[in-house]
Tab-separated table of C-alpha atoms in Angstrom:
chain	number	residue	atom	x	y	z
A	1	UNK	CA	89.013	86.200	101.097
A	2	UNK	CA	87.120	89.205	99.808
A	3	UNK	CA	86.229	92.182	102.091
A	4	UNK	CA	82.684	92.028	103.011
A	5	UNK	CA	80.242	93.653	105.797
A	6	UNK	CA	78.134	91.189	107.766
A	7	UNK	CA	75.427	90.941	109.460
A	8	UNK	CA	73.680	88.670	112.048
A	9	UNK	CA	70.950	89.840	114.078
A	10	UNK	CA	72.498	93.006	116.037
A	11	UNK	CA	76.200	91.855	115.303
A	12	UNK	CA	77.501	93.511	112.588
A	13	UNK	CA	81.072	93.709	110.970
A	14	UNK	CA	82.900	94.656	108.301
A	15	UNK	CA	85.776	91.555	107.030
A	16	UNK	CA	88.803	93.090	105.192
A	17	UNK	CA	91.479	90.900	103.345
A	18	UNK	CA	94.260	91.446	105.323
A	19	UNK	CA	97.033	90.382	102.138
A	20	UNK	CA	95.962	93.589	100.675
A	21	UNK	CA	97.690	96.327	100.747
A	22	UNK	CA	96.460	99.032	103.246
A	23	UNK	CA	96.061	101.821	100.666
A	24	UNK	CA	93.141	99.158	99.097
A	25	UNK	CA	91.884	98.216	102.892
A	26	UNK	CA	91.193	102.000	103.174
A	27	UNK	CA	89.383	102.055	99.873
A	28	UNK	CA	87.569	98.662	100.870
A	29	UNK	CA	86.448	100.072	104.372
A	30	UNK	CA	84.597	102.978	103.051
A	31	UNK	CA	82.914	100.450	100.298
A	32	UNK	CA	82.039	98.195	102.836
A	33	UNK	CA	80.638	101.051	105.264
A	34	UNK	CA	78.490	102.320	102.790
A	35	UNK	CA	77.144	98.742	102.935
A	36	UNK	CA	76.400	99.116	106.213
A	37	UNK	CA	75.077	102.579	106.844
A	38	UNK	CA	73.215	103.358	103.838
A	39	UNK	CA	72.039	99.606	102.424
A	40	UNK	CA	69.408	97.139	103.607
A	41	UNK	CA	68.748	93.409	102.531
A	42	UNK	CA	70.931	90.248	101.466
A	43	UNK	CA	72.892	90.968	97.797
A	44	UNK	CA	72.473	87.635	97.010
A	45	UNK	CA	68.651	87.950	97.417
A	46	UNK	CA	68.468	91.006	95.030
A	47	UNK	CA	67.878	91.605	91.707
A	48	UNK	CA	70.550	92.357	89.278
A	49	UNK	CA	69.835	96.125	88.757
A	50	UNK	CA	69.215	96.617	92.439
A	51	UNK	CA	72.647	95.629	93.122
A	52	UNK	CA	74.243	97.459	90.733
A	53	UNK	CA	72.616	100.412	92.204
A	54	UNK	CA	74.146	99.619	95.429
A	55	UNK	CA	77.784	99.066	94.200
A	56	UNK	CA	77.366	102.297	92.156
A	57	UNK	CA	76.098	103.997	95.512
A	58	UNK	CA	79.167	102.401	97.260
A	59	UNK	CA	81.621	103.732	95.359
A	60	UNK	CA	80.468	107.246	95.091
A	61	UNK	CA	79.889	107.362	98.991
A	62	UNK	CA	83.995	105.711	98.990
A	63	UNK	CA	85.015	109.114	97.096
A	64	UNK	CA	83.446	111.530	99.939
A	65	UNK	CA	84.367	109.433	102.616
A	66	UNK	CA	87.956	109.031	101.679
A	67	UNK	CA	88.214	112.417	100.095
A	68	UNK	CA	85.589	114.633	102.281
A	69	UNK	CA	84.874	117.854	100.278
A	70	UNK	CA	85.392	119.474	103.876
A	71	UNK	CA	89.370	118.496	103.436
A	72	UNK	CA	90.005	118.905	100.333
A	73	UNK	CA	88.605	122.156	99.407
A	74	UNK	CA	91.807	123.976	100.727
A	75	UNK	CA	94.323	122.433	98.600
A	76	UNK	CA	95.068	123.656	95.359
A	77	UNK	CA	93.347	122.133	92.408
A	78	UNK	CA	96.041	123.409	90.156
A	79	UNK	CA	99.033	122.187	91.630
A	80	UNK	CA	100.625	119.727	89.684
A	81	UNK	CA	101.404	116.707	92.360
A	82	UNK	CA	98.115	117.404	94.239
A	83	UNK	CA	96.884	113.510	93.158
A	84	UNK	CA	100.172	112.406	95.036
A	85	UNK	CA	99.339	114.827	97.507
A	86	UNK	CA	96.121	113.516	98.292
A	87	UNK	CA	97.382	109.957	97.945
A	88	UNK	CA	99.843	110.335	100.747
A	89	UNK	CA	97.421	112.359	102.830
A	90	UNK	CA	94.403	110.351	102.628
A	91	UNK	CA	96.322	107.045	102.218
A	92	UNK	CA	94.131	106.454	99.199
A	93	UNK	CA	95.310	104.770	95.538
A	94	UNK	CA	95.995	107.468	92.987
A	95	UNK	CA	93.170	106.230	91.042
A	96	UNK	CA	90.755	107.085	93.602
A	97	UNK	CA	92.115	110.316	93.758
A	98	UNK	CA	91.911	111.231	90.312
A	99	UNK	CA	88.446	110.106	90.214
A	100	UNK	CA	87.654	112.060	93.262
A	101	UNK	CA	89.361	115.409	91.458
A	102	UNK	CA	87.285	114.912	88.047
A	103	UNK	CA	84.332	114.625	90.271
A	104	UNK	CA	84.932	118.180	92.165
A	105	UNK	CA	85.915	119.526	88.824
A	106	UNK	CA	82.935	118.810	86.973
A	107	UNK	CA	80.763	120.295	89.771
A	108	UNK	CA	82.447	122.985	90.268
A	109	UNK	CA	82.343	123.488	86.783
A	110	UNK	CA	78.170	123.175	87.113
A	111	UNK	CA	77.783	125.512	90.485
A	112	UNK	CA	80.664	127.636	89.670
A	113	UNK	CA	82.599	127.221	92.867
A	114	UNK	CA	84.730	125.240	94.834
């Protein structure tokens, strides 16, 4: 079963695949949240490029959610195991946190702060 968020009416939920791993339930929550805060209308109903966008906007709002700049600003960027770090803090994959670190990094890099 993939993780999903669902709606009917009023109800709403979000579904996670329990045989996953809870690292990738974490990640999945935020996707699925993003869903269901931010996103309006049936997937199935949409048009290609409209869903895209959605996914896209998913998995950027994942990064703050699971990483929130408000955390994260007072570790270190240059210490060497801060992706493990963050991993084991946040419960998050690696991956994720890399991804999350390039993403700081590059606007820092733009604004000149972090």
């Amino acid at each position: 079963m993939d993780s999903k968020y669902v709606r009917f009416g009023r109800y709403r939920e979000i579904v996670l695949d329990t045989k996953l791993d809870p690292t990738t339930q974490r990640e999945q929550f935020f996707h699925e949240l993003c869903h269901a805060i931010r996103h309006v209308g049936k997937q199935t109903m949409m048009p290609e490029a409209f869903r895209e966008l959605q996914e896209r906007d998913a998995r950027h709002f994942t990064l703050y959610a699971a990483l929130p700049y408000h955390m994260v600003k007072n570790y270190d960027l240059e210490d060497p195991d801060l992706l493990d770090r963050w991993a084991y803090d946040f419960k998050v994959s690696y991956e994720l946190c890399e991804e999350r670190l390039e993403q700081i990094k590059r606007r820092a890099c733009c604004t000149n702060h972090f």
